C-alpha positions as a printed Julia matrix, in Angstrom:
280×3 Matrix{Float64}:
 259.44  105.41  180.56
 262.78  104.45  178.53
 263.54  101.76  180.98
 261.24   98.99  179.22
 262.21  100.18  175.8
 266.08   99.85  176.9
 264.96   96.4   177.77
 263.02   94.95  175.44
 265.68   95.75  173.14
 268.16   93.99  175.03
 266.61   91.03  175.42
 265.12   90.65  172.37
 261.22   90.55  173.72
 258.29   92.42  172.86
 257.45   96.02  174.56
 253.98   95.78  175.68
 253.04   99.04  177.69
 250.05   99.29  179.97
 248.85  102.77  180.52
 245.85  103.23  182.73
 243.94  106.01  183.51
 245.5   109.16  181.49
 247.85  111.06  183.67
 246.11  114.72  182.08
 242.71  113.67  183.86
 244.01  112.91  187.26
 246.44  116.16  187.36
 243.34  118.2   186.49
 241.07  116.42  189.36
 243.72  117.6   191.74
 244.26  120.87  190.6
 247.94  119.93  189.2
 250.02  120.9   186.17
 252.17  118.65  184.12
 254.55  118.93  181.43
 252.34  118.93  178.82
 255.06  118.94  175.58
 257.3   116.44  177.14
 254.16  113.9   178.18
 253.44  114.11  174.51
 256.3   113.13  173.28
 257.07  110.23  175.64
 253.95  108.92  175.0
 254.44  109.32  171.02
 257.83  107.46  171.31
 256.81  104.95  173.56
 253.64  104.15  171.45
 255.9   103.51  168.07
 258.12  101.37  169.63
 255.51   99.14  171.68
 253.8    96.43  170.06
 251.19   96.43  172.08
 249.65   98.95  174.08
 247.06   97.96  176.72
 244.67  100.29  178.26
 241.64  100.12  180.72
 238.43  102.18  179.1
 237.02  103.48  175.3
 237.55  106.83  176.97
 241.4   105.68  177.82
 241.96  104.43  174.05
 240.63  107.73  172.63
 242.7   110.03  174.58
 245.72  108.12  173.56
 244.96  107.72  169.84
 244.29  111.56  169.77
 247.61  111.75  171.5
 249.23  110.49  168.47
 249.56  106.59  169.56
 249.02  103.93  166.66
 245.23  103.06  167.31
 246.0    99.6   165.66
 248.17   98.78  168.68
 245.65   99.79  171.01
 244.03   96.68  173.18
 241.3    97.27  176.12
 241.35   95.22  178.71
 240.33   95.74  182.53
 242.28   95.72  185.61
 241.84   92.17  187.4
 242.42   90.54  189.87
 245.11   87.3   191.48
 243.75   84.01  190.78
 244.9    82.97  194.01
 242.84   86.05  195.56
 239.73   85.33  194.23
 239.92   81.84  195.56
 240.54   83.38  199.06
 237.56   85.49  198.34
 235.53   82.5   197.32
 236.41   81.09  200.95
 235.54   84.55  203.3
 232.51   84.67  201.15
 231.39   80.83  201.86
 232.07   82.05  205.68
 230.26   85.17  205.8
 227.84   86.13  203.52
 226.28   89.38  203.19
 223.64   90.29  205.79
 224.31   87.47  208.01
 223.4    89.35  211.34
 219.84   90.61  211.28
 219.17   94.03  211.87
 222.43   95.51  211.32
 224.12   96.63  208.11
 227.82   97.25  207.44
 228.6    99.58  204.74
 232.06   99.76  203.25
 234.79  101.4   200.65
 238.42  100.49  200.3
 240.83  102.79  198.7
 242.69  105.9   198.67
 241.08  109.18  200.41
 241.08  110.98  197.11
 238.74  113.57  195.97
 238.24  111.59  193.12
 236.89  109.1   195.11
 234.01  110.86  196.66
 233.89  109.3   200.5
 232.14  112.97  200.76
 228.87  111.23  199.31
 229.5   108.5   201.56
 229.18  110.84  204.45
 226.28  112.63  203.11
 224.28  109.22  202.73
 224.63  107.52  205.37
 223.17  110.79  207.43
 220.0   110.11  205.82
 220.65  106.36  206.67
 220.29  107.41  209.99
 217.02  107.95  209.51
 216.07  104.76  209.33
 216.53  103.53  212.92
 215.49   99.62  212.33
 218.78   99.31  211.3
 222.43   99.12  213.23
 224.41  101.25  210.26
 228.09  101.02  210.56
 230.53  102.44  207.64
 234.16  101.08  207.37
 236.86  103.22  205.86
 239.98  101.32  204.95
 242.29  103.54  203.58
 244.33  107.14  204.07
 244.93  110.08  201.85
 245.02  113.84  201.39
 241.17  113.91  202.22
 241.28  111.79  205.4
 240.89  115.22  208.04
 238.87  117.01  205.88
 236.62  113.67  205.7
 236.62  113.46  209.98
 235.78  117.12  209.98
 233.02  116.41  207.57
 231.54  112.92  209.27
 231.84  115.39  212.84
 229.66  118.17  211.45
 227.13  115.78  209.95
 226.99  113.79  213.13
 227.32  110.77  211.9
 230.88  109.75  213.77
 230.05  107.78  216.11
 228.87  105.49  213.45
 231.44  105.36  211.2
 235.48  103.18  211.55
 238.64  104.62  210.2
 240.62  101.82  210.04
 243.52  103.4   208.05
 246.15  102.08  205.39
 246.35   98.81  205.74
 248.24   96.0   203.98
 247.33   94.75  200.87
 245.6    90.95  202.07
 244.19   92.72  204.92
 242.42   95.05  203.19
 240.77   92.7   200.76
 240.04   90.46  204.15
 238.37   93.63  205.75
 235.86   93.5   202.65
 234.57   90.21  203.73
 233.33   91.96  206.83
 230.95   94.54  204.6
 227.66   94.43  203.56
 227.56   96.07  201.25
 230.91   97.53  199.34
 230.92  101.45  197.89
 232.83  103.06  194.91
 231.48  106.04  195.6
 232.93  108.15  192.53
 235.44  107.68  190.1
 237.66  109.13  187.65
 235.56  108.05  184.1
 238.2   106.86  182.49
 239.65  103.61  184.81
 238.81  100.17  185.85
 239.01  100.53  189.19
 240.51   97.54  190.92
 238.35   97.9   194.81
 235.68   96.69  192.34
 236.79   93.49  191.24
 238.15   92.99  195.07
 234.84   93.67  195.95
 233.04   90.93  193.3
 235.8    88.5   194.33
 234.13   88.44  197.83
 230.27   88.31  196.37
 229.57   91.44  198.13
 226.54   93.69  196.44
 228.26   96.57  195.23
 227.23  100.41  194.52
 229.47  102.7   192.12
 228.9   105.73  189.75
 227.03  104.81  186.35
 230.06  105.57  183.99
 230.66  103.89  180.87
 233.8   103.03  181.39
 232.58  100.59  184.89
 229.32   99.44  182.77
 232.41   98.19  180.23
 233.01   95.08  182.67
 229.57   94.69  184.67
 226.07   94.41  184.23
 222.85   95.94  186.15
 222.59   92.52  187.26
 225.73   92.52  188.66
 226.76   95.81  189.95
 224.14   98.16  191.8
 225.06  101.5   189.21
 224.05  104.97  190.85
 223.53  108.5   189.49
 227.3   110.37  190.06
 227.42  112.45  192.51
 224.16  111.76  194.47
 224.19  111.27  198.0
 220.0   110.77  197.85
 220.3   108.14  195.24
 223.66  106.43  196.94
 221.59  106.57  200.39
 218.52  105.2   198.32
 220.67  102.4   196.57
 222.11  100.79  200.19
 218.55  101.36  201.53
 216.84   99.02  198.8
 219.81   96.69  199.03
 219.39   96.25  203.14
 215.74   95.76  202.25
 216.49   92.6   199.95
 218.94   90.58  201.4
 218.44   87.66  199.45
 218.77   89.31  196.19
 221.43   91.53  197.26
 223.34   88.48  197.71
 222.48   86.79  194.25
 223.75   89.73  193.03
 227.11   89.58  194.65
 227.41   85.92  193.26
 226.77   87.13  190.22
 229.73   89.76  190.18
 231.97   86.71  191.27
 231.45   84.62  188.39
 231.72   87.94  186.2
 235.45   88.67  187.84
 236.13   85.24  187.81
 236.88   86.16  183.64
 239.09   89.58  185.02
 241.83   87.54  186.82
 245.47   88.69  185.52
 246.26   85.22  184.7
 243.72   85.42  181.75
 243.96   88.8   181.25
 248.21   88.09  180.74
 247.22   85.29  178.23
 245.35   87.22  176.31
 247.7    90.03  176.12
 250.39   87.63  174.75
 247.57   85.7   172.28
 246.89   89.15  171.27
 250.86   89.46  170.31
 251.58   86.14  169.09
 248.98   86.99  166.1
């Protein structure tokens, strides 16, 4: 944390610190302790000397102005995404849209196996997906993490296996290519407090897209652009890609509609406005 200070000091630039979701939150979702006194006080010293500090959420901002940081400094802005990603997304989507093989339905999520998460709910829904046997459900799992056996343990004693992919860790670009293969794309839970970046990845490609009605997500999309769930609800998650499946059509309006909404989150823009922000 005294690397940028060092520097910005020596080069004569301005210290602009981005500090996402607070460290506290995620220790305590994994059962971890922290140095409390000295996270403080780096924090503290880092916020005097920035001129700008950039965080992700309301939530975010608050925990770091009761920390002590100059609330003045304090900018919100999301995560975002490459410019020269979301024109690759703009092409997979133009080749496959969502829902383009009848009677079959490919349900996806892309990211860490982290409790925070929630693939659990994942597992639980698509279960009762099975109920509905008009459709071919499939679930792709890109990713790897401290949940990943628990989660194969889970997906063998629901029986739902057989139906679903662990495709692992994979590179970056072939992770966000994998997305273009979904149907529909899942956040299935969240820590309240980021801007989770699978969810502009998964706008980018105009997939429909379910996650965890949390203020912090409703910060950067609308109901008409992101499918927002009750937290924690396998029912209402298995209810949400049911509805979706139903209406293709509008299921895909409503993927454009998240692509011209991250179109606005790209880091390029996000960047400039960081150093507009300074230059006033």
């Amino acid at each position: 944390d005294t690397a940028g200070v060092r520097m910005a000091k020596k080069f004569g630039c301005p210290l602009i610190i981005w500090l996402d979701a607070p460290f506290p939150i995620e220790r305590a979702f994994r059962q971890e302790s922290y140095f409390k006194s000295l996270h403080i006080s780096r924090m503290r010293a880092l916020g005097q000397q920035a001129q700008r500090i950039v965080t992700v959420s309301r939530v975010a901002k608050e925990y770091y102005s009761q920390l002590g940081l100059p609330e003045a400094k304090i900018l919100i802005l999301p995560n975002g995404i490459p410019e020269r990603l979301l024109r690759k997304g703009m092409e997979f989507a133009l080749k496959r849209r969502p829902f383009s093989q009848p009677h079959e339905c490919v349900v996806g999520f892309v990211g860490s196996l982290s409790r925070w998460h929630g693939v659990t709910f994942l597992l639980d829904a698509l279960r009762e997906l099975l109920n509905f046997q008009s459709v071919q459900w499939r679930l792709q799992i890109v990713g790897y993490g401290e949940e990943y056996k628990r989660l194969c343990a889970q997906a063998h004693q629901l029986g739902v296996s057989p139906f679903v992919e662990w495709l692992g860790a994979l590179p970056h670009e072939q992770a966000f290519e994998r997305i273009a293969q979904f149907d529909i794309a899942v956040l299935p839970h969240t820590l309240p407090t980021g801007a989770p970046m699978k969810l502009f990845e998964y706008a980018a490609l105009a997939r429909p897209v379910i996650a965890p009605d949390f203020p912090n997500l409703r910060a950067w999309f609308t109901n008409d652009e992101l499918c927002f769930i009750k937290p924690e609800d396998p029912q209402a998650l298995a209810d949400a890609i049911l509805s979706l499946c139903k209406a293709p059509k509008e299921a895909q309006e409503m993927g454009l509609r998240a692509q011209a909404r991250v179109a606005e989150y790209t880091w390029e823009k996000i960047v400039q406005r960081i150093l507009n922000d300074v230059q006033l």
